[in-house]
The first five atom37 places (N, CA, C, CB, O) and aatype in JSON, in Angstrom:
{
  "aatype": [20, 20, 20, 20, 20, 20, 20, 20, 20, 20, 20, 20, 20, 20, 20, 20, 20, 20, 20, 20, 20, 20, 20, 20, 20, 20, 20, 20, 20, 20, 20, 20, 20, 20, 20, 20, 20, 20, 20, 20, 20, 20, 20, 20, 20, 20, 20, 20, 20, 20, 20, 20, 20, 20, 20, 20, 20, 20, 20, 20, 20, 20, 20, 20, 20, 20, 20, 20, 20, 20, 20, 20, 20, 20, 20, 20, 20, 20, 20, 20, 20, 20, 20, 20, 20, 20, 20, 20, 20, 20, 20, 20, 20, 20, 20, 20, 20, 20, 20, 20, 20, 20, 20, 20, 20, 20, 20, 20, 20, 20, 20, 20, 20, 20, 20, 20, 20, 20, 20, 20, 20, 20, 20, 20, 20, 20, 20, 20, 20],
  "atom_mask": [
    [1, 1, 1, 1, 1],
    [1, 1, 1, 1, 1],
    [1, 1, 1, 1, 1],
    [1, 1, 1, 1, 1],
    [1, 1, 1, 1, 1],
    [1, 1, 1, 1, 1],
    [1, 1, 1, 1, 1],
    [1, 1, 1, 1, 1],
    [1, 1, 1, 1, 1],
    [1, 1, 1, 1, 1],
    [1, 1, 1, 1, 1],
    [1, 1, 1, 1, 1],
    [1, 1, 1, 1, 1],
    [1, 1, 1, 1, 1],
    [1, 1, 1, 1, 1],
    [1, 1, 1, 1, 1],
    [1, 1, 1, 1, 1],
    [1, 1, 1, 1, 1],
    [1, 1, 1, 1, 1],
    [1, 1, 1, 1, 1],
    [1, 1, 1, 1, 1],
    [1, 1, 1, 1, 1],
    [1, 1, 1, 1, 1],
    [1, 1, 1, 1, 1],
    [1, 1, 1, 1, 1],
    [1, 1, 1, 1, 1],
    [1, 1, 1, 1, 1],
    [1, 1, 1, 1, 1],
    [1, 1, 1, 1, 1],
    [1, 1, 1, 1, 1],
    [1, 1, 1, 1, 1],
    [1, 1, 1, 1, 1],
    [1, 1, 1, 1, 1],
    [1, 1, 1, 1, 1],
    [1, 1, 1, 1, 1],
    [1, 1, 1, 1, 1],
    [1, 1, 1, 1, 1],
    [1, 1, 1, 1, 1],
    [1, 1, 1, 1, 1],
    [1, 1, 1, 1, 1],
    [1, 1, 1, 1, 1],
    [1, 1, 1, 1, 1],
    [1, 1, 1, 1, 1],
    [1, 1, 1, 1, 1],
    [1, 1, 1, 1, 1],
    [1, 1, 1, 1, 1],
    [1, 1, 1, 1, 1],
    [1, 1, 1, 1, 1],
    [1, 1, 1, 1, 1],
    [1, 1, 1, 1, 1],
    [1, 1, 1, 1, 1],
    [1, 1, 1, 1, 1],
    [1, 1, 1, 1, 1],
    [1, 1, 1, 1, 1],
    [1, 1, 1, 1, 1],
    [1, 1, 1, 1, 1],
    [1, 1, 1, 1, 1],
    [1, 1, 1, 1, 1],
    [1, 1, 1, 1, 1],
    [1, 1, 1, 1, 1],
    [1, 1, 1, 1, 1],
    [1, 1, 1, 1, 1],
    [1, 1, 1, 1, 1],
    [1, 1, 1, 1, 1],
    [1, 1, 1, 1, 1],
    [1, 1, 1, 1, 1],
    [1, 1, 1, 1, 1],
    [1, 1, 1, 1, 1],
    [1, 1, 1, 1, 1],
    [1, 1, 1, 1, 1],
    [1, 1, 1, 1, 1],
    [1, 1, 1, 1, 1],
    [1, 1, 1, 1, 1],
    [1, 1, 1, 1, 1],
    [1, 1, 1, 1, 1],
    [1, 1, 1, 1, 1],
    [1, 1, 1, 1, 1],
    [1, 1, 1, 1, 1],
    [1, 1, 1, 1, 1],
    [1, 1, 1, 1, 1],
    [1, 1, 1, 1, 1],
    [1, 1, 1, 1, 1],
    [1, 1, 1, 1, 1],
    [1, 1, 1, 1, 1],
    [1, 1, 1, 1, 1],
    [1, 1, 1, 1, 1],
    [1, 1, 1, 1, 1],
    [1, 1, 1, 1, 1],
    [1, 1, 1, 1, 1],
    [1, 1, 1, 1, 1],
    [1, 1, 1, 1, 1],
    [1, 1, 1, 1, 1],
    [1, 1, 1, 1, 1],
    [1, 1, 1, 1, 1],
    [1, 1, 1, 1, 1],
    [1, 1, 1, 1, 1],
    [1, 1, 1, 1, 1],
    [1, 1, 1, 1, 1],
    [1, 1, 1, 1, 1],
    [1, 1, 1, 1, 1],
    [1, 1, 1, 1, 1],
    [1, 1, 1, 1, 1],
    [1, 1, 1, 1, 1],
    [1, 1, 1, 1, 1],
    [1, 1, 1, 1, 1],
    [1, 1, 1, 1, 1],
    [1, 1, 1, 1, 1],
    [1, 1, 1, 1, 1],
    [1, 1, 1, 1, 1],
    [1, 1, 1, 1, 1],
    [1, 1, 1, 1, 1],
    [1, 1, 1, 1, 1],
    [1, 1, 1, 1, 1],
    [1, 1, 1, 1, 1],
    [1, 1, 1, 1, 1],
    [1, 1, 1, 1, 1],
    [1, 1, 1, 1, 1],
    [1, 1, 1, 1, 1],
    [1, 1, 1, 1, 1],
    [1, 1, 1, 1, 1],
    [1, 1, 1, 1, 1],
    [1, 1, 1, 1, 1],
    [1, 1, 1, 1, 1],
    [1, 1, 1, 1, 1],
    [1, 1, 1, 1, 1],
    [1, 1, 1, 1, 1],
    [1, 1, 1, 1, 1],
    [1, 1, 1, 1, 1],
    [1, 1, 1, 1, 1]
  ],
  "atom_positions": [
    [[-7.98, 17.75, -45.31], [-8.46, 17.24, -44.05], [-7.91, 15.83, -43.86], [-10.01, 17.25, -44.02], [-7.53, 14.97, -44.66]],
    [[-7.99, 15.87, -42.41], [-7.4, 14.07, -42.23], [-8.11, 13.33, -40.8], [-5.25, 14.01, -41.9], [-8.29, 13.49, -39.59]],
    [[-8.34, 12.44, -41.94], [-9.5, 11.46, -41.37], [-9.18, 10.19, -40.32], [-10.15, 10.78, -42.67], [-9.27, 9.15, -40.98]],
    [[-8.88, 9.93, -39.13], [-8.54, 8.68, -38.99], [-9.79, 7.77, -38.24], [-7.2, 8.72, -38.22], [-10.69, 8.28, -37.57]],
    [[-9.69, 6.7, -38.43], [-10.86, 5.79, -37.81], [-10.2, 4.18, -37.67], [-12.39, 5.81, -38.97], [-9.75, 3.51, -38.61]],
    [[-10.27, 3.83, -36.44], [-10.25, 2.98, -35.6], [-11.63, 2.03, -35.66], [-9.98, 3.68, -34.39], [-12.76, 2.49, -35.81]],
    [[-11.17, 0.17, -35.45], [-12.07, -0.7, -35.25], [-11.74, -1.57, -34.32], [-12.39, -1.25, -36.27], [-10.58, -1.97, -34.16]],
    [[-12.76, -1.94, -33.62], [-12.03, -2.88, -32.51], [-11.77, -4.41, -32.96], [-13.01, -2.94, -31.12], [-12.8, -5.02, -32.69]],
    [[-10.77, -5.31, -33.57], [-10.23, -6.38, -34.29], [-10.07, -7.04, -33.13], [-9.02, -6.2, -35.22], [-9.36, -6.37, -32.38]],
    [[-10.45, -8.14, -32.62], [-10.37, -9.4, -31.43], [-8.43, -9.66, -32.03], [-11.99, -11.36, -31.86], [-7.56, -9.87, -31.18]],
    [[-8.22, -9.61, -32.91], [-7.13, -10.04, -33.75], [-5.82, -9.29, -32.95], [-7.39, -9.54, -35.46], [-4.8, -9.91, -32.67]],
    [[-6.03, -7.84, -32.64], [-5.29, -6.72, -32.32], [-4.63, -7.48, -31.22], [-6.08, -5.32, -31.99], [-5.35, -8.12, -30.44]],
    [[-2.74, -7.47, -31.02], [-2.3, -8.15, -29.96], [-2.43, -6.79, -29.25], [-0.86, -9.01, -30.03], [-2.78, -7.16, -28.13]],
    [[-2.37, -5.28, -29.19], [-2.71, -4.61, -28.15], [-3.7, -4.68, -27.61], [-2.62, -3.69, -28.25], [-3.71, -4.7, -26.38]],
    [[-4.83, -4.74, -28.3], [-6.23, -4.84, -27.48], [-6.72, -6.28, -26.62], [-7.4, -4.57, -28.63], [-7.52, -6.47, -25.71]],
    [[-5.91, -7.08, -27.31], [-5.48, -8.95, -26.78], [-4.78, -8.66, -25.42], [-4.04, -10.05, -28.04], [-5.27, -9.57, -24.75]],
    [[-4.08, -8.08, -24.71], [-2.99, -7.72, -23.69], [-3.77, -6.47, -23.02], [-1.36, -7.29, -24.43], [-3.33, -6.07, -21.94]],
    [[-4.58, -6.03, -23.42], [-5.21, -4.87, -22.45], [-6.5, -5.49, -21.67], [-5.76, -3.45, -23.43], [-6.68, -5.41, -20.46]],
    [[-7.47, -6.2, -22.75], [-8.14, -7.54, -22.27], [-7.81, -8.03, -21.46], [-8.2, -8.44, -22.89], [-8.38, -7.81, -20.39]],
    [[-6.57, -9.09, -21.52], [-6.01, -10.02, -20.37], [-5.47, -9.05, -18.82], [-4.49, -10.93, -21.16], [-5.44, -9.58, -17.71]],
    [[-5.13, -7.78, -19.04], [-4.42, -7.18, -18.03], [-5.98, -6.61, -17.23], [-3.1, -5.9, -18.66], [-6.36, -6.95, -16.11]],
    [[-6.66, -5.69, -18.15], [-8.22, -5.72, -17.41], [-8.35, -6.47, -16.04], [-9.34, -6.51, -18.41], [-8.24, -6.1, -14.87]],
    [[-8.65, -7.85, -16.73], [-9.2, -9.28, -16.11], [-8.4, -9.8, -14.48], [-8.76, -10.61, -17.48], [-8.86, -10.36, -13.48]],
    [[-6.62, -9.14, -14.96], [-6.42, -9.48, -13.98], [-6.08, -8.66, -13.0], [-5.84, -10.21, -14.11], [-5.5, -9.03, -11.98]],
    [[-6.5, -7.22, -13.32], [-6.69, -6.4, -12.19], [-7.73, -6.46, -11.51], [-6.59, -5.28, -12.41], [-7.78, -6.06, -10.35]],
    [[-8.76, -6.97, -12.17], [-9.95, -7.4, -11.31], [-9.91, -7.74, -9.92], [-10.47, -8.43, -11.8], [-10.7, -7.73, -8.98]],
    [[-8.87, -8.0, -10.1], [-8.72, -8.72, -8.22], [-7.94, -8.49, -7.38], [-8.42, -10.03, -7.97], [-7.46, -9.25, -6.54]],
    [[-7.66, -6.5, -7.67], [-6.43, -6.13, -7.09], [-7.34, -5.74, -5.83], [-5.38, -4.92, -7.92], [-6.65, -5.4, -4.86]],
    [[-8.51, -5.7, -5.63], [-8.67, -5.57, -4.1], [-8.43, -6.49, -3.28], [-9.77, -5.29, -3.74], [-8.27, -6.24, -2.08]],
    [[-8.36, -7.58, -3.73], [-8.0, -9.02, -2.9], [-6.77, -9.0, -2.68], [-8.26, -10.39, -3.57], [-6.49, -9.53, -1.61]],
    [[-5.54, -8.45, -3.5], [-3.99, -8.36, -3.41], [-4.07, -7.41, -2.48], [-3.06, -7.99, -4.72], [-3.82, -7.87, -1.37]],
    [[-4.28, -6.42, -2.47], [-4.4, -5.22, -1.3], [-4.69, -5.26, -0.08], [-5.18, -4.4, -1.51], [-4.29, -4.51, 0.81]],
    [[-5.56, -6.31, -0.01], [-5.99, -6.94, 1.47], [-5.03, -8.01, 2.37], [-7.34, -7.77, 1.21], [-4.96, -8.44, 3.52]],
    [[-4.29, -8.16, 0.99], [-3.35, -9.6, 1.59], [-2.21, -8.64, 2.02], [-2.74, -11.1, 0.21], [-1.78, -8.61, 3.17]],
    [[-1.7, -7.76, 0.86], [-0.35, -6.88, 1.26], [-0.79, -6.2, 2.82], [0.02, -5.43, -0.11], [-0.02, -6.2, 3.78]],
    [[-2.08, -5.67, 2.83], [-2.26, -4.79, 3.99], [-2.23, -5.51, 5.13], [-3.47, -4.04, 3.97], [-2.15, -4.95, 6.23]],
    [[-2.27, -6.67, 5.0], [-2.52, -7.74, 6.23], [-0.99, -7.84, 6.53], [-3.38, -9.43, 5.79], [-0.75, -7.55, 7.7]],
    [[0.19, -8.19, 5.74], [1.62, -8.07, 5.58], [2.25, -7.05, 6.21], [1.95, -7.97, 4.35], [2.98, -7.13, 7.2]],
    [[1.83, -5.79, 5.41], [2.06, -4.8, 6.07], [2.03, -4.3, 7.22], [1.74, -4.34, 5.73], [2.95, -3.59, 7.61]],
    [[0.54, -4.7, 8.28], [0.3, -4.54, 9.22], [1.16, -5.41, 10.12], [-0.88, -4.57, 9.23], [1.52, -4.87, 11.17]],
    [[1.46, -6.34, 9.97], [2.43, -7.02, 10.52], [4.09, -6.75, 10.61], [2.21, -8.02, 9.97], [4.75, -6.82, 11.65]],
    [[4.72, -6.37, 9.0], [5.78, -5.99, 9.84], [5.41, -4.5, 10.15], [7.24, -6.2, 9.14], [6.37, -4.4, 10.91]],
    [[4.9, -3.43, 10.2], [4.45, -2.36, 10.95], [5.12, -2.54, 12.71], [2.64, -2.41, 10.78], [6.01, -2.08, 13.42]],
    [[3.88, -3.66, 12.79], [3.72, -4.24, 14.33], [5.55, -4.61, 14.87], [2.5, -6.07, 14.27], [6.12, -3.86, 15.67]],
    [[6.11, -5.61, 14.39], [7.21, -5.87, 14.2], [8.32, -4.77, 14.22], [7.12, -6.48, 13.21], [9.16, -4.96, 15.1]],
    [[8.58, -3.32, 13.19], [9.64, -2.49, 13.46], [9.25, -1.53, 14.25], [10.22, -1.99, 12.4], [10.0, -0.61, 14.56]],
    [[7.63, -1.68, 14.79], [7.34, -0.36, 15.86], [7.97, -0.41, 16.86], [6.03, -0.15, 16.39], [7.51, -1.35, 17.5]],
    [[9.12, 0.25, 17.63], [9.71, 0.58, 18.86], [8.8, -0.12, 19.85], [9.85, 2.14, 19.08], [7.59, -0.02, 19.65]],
    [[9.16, -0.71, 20.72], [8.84, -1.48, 21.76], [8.74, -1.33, 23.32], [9.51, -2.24, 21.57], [9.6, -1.99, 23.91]],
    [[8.01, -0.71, 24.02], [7.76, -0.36, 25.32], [6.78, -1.24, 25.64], [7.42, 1.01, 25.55], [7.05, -2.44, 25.78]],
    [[5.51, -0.75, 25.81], [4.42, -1.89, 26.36], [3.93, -2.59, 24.92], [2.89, -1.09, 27.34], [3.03, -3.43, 24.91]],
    [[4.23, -2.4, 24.39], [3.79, -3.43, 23.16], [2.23, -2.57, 22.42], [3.32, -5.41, 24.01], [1.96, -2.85, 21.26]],
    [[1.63, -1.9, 22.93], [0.11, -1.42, 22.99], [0.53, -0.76, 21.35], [-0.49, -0.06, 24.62], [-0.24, -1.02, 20.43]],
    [[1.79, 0.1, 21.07], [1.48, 0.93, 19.57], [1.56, -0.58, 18.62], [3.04, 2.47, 19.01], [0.79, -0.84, 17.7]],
    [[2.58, -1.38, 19.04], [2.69, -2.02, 17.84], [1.68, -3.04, 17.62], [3.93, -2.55, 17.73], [1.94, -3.56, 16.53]],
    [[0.78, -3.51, 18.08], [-0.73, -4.05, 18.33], [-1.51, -3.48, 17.86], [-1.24, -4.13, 19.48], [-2.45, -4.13, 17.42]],
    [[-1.53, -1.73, 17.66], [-2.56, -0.77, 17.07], [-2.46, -0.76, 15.81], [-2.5, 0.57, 17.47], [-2.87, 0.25, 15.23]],
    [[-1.97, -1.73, 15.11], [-1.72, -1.42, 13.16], [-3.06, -1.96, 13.0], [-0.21, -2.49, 11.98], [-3.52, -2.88, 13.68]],
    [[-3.78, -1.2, 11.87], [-4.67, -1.62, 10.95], [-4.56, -1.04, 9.67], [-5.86, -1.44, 11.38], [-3.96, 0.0, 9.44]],
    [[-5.25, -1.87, 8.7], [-5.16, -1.5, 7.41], [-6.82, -1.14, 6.69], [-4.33, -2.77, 6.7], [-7.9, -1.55, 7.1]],
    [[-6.57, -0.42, 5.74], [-8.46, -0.15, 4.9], [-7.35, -0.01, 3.14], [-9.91, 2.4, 5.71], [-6.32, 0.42, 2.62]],
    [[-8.48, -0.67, 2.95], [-8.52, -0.72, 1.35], [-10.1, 0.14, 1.0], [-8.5, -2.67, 0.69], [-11.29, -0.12, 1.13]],
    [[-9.38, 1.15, 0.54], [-10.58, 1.89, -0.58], [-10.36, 2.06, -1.37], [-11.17, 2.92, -0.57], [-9.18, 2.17, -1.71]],
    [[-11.84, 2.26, -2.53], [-12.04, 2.03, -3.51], [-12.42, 3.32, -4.19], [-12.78, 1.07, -3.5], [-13.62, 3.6, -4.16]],
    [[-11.6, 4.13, -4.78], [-11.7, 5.9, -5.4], [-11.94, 5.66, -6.71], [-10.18, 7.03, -5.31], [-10.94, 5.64, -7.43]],
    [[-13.69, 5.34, -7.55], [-14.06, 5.49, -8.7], [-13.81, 4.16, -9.13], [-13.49, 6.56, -9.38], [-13.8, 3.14, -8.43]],
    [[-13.63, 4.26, -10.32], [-13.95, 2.28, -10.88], [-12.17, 1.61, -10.89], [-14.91, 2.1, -13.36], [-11.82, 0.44, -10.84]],
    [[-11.39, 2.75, -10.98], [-9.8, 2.02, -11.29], [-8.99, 2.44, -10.25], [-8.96, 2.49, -12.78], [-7.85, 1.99, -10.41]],
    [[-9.1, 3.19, -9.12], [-8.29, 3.87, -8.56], [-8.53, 3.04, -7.16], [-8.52, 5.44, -8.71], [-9.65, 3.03, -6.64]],
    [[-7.68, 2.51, -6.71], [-6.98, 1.96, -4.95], [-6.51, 2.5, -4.25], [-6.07, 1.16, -4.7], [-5.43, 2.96, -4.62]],
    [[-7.0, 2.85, -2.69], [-5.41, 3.23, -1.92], [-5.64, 1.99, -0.92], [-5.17, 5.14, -0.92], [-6.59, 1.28, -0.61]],
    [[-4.1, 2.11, -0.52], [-4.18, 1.0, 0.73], [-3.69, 1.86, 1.67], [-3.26, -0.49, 0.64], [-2.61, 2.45, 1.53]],
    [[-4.64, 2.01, 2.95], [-4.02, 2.99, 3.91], [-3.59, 2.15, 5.29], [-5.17, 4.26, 4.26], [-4.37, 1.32, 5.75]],
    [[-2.31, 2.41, 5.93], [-2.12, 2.05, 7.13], [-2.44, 2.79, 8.39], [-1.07, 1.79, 7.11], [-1.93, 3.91, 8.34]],
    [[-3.17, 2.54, 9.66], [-3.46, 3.1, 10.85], [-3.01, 2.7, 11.55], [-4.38, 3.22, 11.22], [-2.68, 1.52, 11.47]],
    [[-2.7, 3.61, 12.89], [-2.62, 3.13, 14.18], [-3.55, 3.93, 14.92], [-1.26, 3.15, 14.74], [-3.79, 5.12, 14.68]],
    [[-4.17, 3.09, 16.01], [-5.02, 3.64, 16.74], [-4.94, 4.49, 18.13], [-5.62, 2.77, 16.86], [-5.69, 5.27, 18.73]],
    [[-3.52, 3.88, 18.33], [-3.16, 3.88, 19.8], [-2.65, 5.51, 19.89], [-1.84, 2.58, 20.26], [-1.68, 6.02, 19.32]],
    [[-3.62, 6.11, 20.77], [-3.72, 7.91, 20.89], [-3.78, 7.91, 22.48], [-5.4, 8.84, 20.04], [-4.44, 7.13, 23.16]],
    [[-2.85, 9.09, 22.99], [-2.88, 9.24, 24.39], [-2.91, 10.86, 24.31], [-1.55, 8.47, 25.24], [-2.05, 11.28, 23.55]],
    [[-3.62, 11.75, 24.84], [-3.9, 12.57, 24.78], [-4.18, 13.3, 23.46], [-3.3, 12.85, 25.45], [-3.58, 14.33, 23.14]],
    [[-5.26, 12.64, 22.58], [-5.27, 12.83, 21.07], [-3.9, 13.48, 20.58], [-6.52, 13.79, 20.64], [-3.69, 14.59, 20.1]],
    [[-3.04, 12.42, 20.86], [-1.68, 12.62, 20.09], [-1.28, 11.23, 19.47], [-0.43, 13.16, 21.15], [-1.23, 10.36, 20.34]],
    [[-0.99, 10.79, 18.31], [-1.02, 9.43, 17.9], [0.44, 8.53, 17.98], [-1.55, 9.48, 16.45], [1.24, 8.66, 17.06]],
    [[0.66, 7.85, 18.85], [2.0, 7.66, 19.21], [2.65, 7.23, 18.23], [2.2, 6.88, 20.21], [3.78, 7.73, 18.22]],
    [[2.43, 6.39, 17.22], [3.0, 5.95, 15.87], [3.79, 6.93, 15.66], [2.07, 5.72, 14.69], [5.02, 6.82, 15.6]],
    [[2.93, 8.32, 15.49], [3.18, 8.88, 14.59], [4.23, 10.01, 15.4], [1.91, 9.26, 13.83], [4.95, 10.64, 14.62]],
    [[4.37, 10.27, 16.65], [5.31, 10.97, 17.73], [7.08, 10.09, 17.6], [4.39, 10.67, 19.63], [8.22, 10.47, 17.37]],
    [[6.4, 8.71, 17.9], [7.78, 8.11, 17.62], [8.38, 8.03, 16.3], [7.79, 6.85, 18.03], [9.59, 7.78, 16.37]],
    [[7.92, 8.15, 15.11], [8.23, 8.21, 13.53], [8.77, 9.87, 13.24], [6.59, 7.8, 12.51], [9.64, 10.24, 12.45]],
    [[7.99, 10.63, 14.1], [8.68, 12.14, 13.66], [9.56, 12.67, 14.68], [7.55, 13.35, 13.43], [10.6, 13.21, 14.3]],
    [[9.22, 12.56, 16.36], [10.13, 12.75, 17.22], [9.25, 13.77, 18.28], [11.52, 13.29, 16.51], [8.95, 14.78, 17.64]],
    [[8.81, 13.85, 19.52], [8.21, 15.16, 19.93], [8.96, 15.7, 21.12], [6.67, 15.02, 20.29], [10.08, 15.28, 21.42]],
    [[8.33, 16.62, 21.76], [8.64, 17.06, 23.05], [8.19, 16.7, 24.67], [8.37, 18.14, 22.86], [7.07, 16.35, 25.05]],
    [[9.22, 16.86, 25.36], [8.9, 16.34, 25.93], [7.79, 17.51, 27.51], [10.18, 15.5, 25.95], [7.51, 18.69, 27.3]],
    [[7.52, 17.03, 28.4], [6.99, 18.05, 29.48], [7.67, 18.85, 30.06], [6.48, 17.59, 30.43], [7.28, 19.96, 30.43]],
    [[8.92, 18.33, 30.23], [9.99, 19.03, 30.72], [10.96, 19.97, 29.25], [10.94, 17.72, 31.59], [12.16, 20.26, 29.29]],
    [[10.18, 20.2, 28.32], [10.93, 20.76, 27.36], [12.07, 20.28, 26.62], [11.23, 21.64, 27.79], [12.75, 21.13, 26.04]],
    [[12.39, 19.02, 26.55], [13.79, 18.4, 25.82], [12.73, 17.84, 24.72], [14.98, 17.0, 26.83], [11.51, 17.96, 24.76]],
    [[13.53, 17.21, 23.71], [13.07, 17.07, 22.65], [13.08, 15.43, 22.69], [13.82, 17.88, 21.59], [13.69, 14.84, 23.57]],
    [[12.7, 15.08, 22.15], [12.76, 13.23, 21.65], [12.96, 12.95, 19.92], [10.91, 12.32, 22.09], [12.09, 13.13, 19.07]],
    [[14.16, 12.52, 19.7], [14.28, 12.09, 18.22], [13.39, 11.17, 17.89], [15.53, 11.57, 17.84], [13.33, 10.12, 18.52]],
    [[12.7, 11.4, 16.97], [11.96, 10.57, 16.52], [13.02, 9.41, 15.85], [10.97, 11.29, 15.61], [14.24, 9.57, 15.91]],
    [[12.27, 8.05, 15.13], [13.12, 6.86, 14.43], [12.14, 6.41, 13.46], [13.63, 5.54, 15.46], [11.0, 6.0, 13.68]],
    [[12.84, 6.57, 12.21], [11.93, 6.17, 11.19], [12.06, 4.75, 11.22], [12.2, 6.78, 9.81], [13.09, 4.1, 11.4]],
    [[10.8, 4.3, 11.01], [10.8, 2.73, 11.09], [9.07, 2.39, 10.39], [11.08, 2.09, 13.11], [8.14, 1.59, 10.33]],
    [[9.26, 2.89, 10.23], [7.41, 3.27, 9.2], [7.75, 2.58, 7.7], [6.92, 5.69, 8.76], [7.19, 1.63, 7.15]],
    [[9.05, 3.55, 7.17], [9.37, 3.27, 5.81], [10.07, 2.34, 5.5], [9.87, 4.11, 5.27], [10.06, 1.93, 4.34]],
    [[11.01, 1.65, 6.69], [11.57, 0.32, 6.34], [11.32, -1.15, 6.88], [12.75, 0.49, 6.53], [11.91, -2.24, 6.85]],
    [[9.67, -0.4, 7.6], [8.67, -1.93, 7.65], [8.33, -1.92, 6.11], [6.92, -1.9, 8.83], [8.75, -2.72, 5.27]],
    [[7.35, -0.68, 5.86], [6.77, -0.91, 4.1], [7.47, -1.29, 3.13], [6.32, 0.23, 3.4], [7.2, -2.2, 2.35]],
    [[8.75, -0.37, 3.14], [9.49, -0.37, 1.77], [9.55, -1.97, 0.99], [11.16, 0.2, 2.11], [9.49, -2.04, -0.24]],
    [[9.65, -3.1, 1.79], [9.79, -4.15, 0.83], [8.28, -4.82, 1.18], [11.26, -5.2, 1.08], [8.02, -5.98, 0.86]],
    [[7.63, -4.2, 1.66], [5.98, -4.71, 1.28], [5.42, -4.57, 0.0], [4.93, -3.97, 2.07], [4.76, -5.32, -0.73]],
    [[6.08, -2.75, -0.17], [5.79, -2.35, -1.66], [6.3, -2.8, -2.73], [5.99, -1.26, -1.88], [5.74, -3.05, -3.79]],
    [[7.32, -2.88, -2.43], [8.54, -3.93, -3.37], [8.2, -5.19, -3.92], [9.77, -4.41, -2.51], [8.34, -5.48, -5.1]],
    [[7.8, -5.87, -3.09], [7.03, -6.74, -3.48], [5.51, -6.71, -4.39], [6.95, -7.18, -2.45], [5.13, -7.47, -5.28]],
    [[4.82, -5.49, -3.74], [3.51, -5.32, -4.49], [3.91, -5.14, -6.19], [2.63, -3.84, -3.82], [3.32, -5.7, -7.12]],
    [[5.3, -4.02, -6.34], [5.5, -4.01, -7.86], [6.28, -4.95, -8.27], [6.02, -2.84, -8.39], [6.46, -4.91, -9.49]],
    [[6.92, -5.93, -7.63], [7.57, -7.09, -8.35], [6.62, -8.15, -8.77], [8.62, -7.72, -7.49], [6.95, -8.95, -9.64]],
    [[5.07, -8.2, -7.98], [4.31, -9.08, -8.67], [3.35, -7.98, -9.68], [3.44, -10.13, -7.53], [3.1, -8.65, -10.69]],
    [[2.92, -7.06, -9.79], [2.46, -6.64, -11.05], [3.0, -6.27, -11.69], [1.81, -6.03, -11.19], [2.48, -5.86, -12.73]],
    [[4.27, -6.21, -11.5], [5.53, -6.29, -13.16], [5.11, -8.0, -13.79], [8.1, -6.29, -12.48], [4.74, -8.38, -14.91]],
    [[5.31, -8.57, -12.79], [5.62, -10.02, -13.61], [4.23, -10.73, -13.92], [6.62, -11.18, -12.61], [4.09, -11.75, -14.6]],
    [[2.93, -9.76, -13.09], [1.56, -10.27, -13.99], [1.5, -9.62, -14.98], [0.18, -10.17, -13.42], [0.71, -10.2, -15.73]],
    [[1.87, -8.71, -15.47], [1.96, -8.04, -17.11], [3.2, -8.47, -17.78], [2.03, -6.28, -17.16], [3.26, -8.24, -18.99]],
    [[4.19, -9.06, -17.2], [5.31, -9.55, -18.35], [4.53, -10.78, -18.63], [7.11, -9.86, -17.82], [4.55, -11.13, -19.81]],
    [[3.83, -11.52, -17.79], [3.21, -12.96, -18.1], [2.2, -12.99, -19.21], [2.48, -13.53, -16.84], [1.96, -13.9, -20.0]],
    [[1.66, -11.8, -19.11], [0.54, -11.22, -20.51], [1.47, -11.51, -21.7], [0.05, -9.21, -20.53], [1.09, -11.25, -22.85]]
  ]
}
């Protein structure tokens, strides 16, 4: 038979670095609020531009799924015939007269360096550990 048993040693540099990383996730809802505030902005910024009304409709929610788990979600509000225009101009729809409208992605290259940023600073708060 084989026996193993574990003690928790203050001494341990893994358990020293899981400690410190803990502590400073503590306050990733506060980072999430700041990125989402960022986000919502350039959102506003690469949304296609007619009356201005979609790119004004960005909002952000930070929830909280169990004790470790975050999402940061982006919205737009702005709906004209419960159809969500964000989301018509990002995929492309039809039109009344039957022609089509290309959609323009511009969703993923407002975020992409929002996110970029989100993992370039929690890389470098755990290299700082």
């Amino acid at each position: 038979m084989i026996e193993v048993s574990s003690k928790y040693n203050k001494s341990n540099d893994t358990v020293n670095f899981l400690l410190k990383l803990n502590k400073k996730v503590r306050n990733i809802e506060s980072i999430l609020q700041k990125y989402g505030s960022i986000g919502c902005e350039a959102l506003s910024y690469y949304t296609p531009f007619d009356t201005g009304e979609t790119a004004m409709s960005w909002s952000f929610d930070v929830i909280k799924h169990g004790e470790e788990s975050y999402e940061l979600r982006f919205n737009n509000s702005k709906v004209v015939d419960g159809v969500n225009i964000a989301l018509i101009l990002q995929t492309g729809h039809p039109t009344k007269s039957g022609t089509w409208v290309e959609g323009e992605d511009y969703i993923n290259p407002a975020l992409r360096p929002v996110f970029d940023e989100i993992a370039r600073k929690a890389w470098g708060e755990i290299k700082a550990l």
